[in-house]
Coordinates of C-alpha atoms in Angstrom, one line a residue:
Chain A
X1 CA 77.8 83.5 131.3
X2 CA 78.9 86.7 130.4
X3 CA 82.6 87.3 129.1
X4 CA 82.9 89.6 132.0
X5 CA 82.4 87.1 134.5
X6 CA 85.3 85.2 133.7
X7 CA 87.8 85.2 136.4
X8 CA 90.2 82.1 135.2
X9 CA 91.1 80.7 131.7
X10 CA 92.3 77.3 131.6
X11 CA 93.8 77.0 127.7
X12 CA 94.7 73.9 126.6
X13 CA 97.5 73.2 128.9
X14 CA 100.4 70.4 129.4
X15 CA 101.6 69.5 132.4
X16 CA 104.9 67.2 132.6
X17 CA 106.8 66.3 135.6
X18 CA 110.5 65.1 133.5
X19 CA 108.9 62.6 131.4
X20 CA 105.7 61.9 133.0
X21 CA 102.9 63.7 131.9
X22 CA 100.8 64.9 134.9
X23 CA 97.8 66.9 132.7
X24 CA 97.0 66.7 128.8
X25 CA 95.3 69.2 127.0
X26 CA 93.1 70.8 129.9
X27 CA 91.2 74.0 128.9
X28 CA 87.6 75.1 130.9
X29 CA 87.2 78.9 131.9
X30 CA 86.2 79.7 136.0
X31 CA 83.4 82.1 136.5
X32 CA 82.4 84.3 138.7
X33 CA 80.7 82.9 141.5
X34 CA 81.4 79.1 140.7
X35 CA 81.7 76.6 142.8
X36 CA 83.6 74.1 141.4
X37 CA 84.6 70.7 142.8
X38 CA 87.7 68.7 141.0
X39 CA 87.6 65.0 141.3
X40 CA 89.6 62.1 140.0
X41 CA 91.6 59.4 141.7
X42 CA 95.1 59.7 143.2
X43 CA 97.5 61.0 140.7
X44 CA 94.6 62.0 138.3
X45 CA 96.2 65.5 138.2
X46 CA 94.0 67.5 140.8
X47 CA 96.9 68.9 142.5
X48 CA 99.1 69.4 139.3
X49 CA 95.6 71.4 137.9
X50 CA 95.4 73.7 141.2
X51 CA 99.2 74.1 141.4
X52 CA 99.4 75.5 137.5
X53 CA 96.6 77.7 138.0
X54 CA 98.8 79.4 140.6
X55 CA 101.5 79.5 139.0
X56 CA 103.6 77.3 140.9
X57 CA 104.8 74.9 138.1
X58 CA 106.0 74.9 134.5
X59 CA 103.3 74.7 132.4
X60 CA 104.6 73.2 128.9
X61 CA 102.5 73.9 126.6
X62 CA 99.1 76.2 126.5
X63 CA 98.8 78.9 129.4
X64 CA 96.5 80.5 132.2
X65 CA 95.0 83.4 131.9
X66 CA 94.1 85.4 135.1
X67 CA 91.2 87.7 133.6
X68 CA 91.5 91.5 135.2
X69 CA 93.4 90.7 137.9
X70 CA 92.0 88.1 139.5
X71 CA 93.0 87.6 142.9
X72 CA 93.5 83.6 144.0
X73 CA 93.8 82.7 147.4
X74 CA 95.0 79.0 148.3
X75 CA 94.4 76.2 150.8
X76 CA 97.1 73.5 150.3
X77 CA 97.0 70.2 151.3
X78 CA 99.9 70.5 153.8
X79 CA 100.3 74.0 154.5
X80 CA 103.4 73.8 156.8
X81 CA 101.3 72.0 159.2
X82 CA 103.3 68.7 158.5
X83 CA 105.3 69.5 161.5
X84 CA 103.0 70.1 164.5
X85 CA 105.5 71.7 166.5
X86 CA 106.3 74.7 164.1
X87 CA 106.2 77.7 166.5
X88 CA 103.3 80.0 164.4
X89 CA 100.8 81.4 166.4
X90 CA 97.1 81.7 164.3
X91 CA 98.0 85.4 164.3
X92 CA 100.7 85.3 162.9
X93 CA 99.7 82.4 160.0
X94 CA 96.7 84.8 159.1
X95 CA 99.0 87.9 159.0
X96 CA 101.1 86.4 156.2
X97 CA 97.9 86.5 154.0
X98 CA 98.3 90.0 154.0
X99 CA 101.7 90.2 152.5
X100 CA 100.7 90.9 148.9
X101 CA 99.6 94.1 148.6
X102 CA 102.0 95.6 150.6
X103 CA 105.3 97.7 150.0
X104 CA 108.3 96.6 151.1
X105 CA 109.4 96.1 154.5
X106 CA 105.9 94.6 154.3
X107 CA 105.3 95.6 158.4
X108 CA 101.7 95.2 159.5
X109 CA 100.6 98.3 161.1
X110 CA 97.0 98.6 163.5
X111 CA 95.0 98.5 160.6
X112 CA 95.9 95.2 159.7
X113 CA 95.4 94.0 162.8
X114 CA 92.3 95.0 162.7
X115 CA 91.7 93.3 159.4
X116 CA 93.0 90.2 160.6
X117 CA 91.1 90.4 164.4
X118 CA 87.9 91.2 161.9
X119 CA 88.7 88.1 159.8
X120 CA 89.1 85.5 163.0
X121 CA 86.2 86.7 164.7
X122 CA 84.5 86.2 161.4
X123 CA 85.3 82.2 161.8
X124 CA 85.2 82.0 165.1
X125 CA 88.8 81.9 166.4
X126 CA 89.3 85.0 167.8
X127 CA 90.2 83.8 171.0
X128 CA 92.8 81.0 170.2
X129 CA 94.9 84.7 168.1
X130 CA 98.0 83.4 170.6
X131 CA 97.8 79.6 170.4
X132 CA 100.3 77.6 167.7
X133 CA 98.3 76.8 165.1
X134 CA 99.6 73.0 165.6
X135 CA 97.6 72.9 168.8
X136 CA 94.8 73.3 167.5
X137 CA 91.8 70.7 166.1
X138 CA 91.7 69.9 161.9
X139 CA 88.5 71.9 162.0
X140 CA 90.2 75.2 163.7
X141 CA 93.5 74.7 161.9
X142 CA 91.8 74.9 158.3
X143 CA 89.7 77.2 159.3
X144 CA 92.7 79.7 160.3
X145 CA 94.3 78.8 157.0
X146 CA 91.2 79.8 155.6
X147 CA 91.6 83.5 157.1
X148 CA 95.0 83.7 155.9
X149 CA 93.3 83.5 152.1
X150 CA 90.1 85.2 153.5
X151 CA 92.0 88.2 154.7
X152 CA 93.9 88.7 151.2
X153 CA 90.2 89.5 149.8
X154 CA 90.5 87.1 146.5
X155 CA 87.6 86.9 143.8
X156 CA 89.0 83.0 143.9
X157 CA 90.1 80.3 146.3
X158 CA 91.5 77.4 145.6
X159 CA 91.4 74.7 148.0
X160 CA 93.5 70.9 147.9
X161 CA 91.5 68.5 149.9
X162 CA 90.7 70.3 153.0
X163 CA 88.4 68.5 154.6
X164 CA 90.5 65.5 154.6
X165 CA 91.7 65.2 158.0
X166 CA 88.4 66.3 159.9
X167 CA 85.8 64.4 161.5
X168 CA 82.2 64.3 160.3
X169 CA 80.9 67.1 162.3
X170 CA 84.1 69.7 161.5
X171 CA 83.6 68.8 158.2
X172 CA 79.9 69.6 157.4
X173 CA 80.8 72.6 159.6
X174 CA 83.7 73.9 157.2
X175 CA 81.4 73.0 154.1
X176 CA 78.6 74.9 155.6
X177 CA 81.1 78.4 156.0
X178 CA 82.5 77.6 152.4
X179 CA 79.2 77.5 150.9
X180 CA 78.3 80.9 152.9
X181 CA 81.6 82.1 151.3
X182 CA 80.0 81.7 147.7
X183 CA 76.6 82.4 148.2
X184 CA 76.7 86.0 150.6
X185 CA 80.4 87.1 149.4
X186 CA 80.6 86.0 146.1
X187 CA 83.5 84.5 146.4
X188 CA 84.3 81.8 143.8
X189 CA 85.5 78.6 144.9
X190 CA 87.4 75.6 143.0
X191 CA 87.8 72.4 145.9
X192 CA 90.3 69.6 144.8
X193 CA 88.4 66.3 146.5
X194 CA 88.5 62.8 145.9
X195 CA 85.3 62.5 147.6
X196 CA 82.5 63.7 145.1
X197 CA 79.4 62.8 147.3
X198 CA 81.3 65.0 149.7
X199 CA 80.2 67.8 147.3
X200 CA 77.4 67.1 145.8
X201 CA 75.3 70.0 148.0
X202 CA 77.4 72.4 147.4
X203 CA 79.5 72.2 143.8
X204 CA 77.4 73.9 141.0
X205 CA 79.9 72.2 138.6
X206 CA 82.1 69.2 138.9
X207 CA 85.7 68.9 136.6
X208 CA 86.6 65.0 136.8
X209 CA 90.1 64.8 135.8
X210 CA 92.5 61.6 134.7
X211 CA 95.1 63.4 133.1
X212 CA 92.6 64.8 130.3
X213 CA 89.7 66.6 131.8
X214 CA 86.8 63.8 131.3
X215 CA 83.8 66.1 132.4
X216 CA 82.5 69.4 133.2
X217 CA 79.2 69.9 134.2
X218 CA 77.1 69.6 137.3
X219 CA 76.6 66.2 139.5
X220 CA 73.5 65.5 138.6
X221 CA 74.8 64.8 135.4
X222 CA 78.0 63.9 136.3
X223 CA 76.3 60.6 137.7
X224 CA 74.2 60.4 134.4
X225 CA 77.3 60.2 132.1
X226 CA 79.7 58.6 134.1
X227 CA 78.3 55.9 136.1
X228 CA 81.1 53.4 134.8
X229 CA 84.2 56.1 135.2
X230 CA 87.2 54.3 136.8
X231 CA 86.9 56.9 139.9
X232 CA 83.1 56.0 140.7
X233 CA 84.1 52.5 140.2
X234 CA 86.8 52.4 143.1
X235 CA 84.0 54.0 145.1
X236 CA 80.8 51.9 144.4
X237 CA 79.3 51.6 147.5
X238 CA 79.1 55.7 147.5
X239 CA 76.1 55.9 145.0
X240 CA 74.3 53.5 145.8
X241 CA 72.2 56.1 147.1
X242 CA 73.1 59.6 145.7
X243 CA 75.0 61.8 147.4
X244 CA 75.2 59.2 150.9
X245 CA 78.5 58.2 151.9
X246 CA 78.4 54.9 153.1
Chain B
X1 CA 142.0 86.4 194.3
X2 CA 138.4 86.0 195.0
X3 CA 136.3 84.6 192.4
X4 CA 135.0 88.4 191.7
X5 CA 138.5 89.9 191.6
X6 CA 139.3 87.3 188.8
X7 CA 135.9 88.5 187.2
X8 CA 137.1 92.1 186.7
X9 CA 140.1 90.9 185.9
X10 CA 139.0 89.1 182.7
X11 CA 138.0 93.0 181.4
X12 CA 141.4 94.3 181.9
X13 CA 142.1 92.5 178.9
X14 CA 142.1 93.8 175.2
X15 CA 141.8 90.4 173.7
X16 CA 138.5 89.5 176.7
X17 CA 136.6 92.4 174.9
X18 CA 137.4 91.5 171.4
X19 CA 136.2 87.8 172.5
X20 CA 133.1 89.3 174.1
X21 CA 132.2 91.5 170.5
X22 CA 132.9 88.8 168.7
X23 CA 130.6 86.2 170.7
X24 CA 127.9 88.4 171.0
X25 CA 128.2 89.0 167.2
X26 CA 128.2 85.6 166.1
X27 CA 125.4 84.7 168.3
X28 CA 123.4 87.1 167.4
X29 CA 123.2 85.9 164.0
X30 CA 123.7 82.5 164.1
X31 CA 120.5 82.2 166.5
X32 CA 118.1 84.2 164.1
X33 CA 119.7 82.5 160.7
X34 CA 119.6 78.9 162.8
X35 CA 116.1 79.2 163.6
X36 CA 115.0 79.6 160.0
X37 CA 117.3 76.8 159.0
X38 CA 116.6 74.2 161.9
X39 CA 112.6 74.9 160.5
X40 CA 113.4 74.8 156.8
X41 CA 114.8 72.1 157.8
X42 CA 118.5 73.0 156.3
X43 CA 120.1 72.8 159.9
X44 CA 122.8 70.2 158.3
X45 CA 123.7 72.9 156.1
X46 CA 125.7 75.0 158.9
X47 CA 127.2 71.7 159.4
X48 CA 128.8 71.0 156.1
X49 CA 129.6 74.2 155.7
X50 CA 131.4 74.6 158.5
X51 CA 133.8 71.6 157.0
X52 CA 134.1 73.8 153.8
X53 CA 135.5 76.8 156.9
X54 CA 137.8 73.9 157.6
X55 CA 139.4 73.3 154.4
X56 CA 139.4 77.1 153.7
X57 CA 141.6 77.6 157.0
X58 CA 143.9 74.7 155.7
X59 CA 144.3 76.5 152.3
X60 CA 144.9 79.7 154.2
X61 CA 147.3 78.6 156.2
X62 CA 149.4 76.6 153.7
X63 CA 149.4 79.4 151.8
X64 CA 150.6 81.7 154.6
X65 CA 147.3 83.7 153.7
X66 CA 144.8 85.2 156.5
X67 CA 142.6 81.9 156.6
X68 CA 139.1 84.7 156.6
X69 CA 140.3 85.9 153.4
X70 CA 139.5 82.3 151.8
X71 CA 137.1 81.4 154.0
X72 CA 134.3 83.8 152.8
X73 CA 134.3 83.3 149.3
X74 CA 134.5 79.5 149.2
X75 CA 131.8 79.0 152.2
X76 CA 129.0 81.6 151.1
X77 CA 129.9 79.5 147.4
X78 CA 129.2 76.4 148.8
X79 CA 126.2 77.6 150.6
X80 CA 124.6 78.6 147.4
X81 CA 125.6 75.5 146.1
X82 CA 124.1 73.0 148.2
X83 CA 120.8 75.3 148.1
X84 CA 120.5 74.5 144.6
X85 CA 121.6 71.0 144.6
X86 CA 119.1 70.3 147.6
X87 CA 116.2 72.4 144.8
X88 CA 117.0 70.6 141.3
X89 CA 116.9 67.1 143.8
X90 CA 119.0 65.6 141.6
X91 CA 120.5 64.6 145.1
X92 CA 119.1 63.6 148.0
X93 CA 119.8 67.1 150.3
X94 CA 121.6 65.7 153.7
X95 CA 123.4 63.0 151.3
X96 CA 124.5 66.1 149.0
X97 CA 125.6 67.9 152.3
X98 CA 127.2 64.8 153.4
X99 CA 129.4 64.9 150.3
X100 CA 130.6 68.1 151.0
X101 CA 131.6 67.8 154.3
X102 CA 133.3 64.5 153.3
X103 CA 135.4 66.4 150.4
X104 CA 135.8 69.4 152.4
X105 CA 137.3 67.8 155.1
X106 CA 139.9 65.6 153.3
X107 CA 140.8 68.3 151.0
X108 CA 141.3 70.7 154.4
X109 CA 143.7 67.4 156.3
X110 CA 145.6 66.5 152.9
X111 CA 146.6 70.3 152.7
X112 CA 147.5 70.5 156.6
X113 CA 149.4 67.4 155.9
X114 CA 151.9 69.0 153.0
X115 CA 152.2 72.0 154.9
X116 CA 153.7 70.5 158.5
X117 CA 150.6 68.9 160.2
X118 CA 148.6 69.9 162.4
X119 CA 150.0 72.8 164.8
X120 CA 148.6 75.4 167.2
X121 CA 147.5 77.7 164.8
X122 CA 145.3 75.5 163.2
X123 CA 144.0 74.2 165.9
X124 CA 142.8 77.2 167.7
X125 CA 141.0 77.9 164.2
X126 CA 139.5 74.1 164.9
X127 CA 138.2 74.9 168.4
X128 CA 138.0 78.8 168.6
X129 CA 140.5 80.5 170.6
X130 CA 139.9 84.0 172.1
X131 CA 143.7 85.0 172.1
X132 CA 143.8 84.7 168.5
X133 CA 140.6 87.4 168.2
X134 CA 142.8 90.6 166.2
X135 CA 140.6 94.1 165.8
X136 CA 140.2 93.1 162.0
X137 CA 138.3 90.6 163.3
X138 CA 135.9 92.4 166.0
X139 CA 135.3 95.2 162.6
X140 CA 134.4 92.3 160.3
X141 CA 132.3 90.2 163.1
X142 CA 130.0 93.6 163.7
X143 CA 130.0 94.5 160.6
X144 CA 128.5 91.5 159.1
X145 CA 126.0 90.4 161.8
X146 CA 124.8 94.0 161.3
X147 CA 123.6 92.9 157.5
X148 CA 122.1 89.6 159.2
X149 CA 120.1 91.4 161.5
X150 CA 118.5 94.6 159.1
X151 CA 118.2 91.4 156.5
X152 CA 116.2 89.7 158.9
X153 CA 114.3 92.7 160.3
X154 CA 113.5 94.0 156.6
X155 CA 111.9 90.7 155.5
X156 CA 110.9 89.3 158.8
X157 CA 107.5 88.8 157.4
X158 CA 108.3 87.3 154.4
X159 CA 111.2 84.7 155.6
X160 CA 108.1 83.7 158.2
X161 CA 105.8 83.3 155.4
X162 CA 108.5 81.0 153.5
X163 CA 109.6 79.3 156.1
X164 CA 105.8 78.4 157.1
X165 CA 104.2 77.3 153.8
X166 CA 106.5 78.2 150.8
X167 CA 103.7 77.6 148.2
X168 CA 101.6 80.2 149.5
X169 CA 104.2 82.4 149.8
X170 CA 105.3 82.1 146.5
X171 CA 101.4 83.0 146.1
X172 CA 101.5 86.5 147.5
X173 CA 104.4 87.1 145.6
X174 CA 107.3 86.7 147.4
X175 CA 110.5 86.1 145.8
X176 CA 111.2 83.0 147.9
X177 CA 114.2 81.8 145.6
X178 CA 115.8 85.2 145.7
X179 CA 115.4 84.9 150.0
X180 CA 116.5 81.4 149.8
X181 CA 119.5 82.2 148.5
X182 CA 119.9 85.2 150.8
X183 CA 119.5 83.2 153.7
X184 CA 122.5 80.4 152.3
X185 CA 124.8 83.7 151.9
X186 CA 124.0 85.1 155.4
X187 CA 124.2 81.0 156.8
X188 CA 128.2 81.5 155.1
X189 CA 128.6 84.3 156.3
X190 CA 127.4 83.4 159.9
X191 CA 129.4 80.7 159.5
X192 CA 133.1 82.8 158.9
X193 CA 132.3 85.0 161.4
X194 CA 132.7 82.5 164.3
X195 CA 135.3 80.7 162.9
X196 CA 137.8 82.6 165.3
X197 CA 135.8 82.4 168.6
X198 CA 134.1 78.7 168.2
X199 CA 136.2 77.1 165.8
X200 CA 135.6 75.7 161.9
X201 CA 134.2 72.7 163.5
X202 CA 131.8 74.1 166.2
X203 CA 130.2 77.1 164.7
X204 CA 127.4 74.8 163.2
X205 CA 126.1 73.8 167.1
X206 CA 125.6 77.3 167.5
X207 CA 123.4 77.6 164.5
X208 CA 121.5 74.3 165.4
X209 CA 121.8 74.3 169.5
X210 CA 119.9 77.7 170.3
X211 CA 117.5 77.4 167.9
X212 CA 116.6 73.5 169.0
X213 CA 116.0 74.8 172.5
X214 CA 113.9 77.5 171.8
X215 CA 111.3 75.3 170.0
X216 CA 110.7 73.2 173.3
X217 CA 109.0 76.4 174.7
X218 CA 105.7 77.0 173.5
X219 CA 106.0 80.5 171.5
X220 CA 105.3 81.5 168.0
X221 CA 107.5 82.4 165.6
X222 CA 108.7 85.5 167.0
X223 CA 108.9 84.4 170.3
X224 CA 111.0 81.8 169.3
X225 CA 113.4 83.7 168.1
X226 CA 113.4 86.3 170.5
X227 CA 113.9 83.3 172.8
X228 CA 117.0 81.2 170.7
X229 CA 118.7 84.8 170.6
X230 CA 119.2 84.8 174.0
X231 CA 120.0 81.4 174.9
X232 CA 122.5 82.0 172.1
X233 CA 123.7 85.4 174.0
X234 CA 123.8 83.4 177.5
X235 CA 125.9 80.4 176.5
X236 CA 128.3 82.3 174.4
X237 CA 129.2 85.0 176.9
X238 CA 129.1 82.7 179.9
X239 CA 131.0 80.0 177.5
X240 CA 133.6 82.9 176.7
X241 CA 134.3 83.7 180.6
X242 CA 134.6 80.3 181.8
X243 CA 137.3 79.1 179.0
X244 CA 139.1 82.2 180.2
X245 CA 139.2 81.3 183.8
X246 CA 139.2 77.2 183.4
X247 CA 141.2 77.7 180.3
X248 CA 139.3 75.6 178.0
X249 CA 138.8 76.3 174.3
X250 CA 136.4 78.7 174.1
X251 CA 134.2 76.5 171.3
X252 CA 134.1 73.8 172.8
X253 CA 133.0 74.7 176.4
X254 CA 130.2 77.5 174.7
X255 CA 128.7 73.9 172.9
X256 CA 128.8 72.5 176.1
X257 CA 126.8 74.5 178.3
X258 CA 124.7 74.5 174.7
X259 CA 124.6 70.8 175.1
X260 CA 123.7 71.2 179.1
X261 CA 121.2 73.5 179.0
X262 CA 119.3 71.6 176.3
X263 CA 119.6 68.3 178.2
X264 CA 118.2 70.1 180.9
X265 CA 115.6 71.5 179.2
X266 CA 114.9 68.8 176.8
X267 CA 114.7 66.4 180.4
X268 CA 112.3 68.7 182.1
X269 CA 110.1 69.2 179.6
X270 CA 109.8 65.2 178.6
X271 CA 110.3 63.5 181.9
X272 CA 109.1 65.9 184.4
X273 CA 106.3 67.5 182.1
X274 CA 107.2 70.9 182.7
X275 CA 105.3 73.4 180.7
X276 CA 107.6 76.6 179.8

């Protein structure tokens, strides 16, 4: 890769939440066009990794480097949709992506309706613009929350476990449009999971994290090297056969 | 006198129009403030502070000093306060706004105490009375919900992104502290401005009850506001009209037909399944 290509600089950072430390010494680069997958078990750090990337915590030692201005958009795990009642319509979610760029009073005018119209036909929930995005299915909900990232036109998008709360089909469905993502749009993608068979057709590199980062590479030899890693361990039944969920 | 003769009656009156600027004012703002709060989840907030309006009155009045002047200060202070108490979680949020109430309230009946008890004046600030509404008062109530609304207007689209998923807000740059903080000096603010027509002890149903009904329709975000403003503008100016000709205290019977028309609502929707 190409100096050029990189979009993200991980250097040696230190994550602590008061005296617990949450990440030690991580440092990887992100290029263009990756698709990265972060596994590790529960409280391995893969939400502590995506939230420092953005910004969102105190990083205490090392730093993140955003190369040219690399533009990150973000799937969290939650995303306000913890109460299914909040009164947002899908419009109105994916307008909020659009918020960046713009100068103050930050009022959407037709051309960013267009954008965002453009962007919901694009994933196929035009016609649910009006409904609250808490009446909607898993699949249609992330897939909303994907044009509000979609619509801020990022080189990067970082996603927390978003195929969590789908069903099979929803959630081959939103792997399928993610992969689409990377491969016609070049849009680089870095998927927090705790389910790495999940991502074995799609990830061109996997970062297992448990507090240090304990690989980075693709699966193929992910499986090779770490066949007795506490994560694979609390999921044997999953490799059995490669890349089958059980 | 017929019931509509007693109607234009009510207008001949100075102090009925001061009521009516006032009310329409205060619920104005405390609608479009209380929907961002009951969402964020901060709805107890209006409550404690309007304990902390109590106590403020109290000092005001055993000072001989015009209870407002206190009350601003101290209740936009303890706004911020409890916004960054609730942040650092050092305490648990409702327990730190429990607290506060607790404190403010004892502070506000110990002072009332040394200074002759409790006495009309105080509690008309208590209850809201419109006869007590001066012109300082209709001034400072337009005034101020005048910077709630063009604050609300001018960051509409960021307080929605905040209020929906603060993380990715924060991610598109929004200075969500700086609108946090904004929105516990307007929730103060809110707060002093009904003290006179709903009463210290009140005022926080008006922040919470509008807002709480609008949500049981099924509208997006600005619909719901649009929606809690008028329910707010309903049961305040009806509230105002029938404590003048029933002669009730004007707070209490605007939190009661609050009270009714959620029940009725709330009923409808739950019992009956009726779709609004």
């Amino acid at each position: 890769m190409m100096d050029h290509d990189k979009l993200i600089t991980v250097e040696d950072i230190t994550v602590k939440y008061d005296r617990i430390t949450a990440l030690k010494h991580i440092q990887f680069d992100i290029f263009r066009g990756d698709f990265i997958a972060v596994v590790g078990v529960n409280g391995s750090g893969k939400t502590t990794l995506a939230k420092s990337i953005l910004n969102l915590l105190r990083i205490h030692e090392g730093r993140v480097v955003w190369h040219n201005g690399t533009k990150i958009g973000y799937l969290p795990q939650h995303a306000g949709l913890e109460d299914r009642h909040f009164p947002a319509t899908v419009f109105e979610v994916v307008s909020s992506g659009l918020l960046k760029d713009k100068a103050f009073p930050k009022w959407l005018n037709k051309a960013d309706r267009n954008i965002i119209f453009d962007m919901l036909r694009l994933f196929d929930i035009e016609t649910l613009a009006d409904k609250r995005i808490g009446s909607l299915s898993g699949g249609q909900q992330q897939r909303a929350l994907l044009a509000r990232s979609m619509v801020m036109n990022p080189d990067i998008l970082i996603l927390d476990e978003p195929t969590n709360a789908l069903d099979q089909e929803s959630r081959g469905r939103f792997m399928q449009l993610l992969k689409s993502l990377n491969l016609e749009n070049k849009l680089t993608i870095m998927m927090i999971t705790h389910d790495v068979a999940s991502v074995e057709s799609y990830a061109n590199r996997i970062l297992y994290l448990e507090k240090h980062l304990l690989f980075d590479g693709s699966f193929e030899k992910f499986c090779e090297t770490q066949p007795f890693s506490p994560y694979i361990h609390t999921h044997p039944k999953r490799f059995d056969k490669k890349g089958e969920t059980s | 006198m017929s019931l509509f003769e007693q109607f234009i009656r009510a207008f001949q009156y100075g102090f009925m129009w001061r009521a009516l600027i006032v009310g329409v004012s205060v619920a104005i703002s405390s609608a479009t403030i209380g929907s961002f709060l009951v969402l964020k989840k901060y709805a107890m907030i209006g409550h404690g502070l309007s304990h902390v309006a109590f106590a403020a009155v109290a000092i005001g009045l055993v000072f001989n000093q015009a209870p407002l002047f206190f009350s601003l200060p101290l209740v936009v202070f303890s706004s911020i306060f409890v916004l960054r108490l609730n942040k650092t979680a050092k305490l648990h949020g409702d327990a730190a706004i429990g607290l506060m109430a607790a404190f403010a309230m004892a502070l506000g009946t110990t002072l009332v105490s040394t200074g002759g008890g409790f006495n009309v004046d105080l509690y008309s600030y208590l209850f809201g009375s419109i006869l007590t509404i001066r012109q300082i008062d209709v001034y400072f109530a337009i005034g101020f919900s005048g910077v709630v609304i063009a604050f609300v207007l001018l960051y509409y689209n960021q307080l929605f992104s905040m209020t929906f998923d603060e993380s990715f807000a924060r991610i598109t740059d929004i200075e969500v502290n700086r609108l946090n903080t904004m929105l516990a000096i307007l929730t103060g603010v809110t707060i002093v401005i009904g003290i006179r027509a709903i009463g210290t002890l009140l005022i926080s149903a008006l922040i919470i009850f509008p807002a709480v009904i609008a949500l049981q329709f099924n509208r997006g975000f600005k619909g719901t506001i649009g929606l809690s403003i008028a329910i707010s503008l309903f049961t305040v100016v009806a509230g105002l009209l029938l404590s003048f000709f029933l002669d009730f205290p004007s707070g209490s019977t605007i939190v009661l037909l609050n009270s009714l028309v959620f029940f009725v609502v709330y009923l409808t929707r739950n019992l009956f399944k009726v779709q609004y």
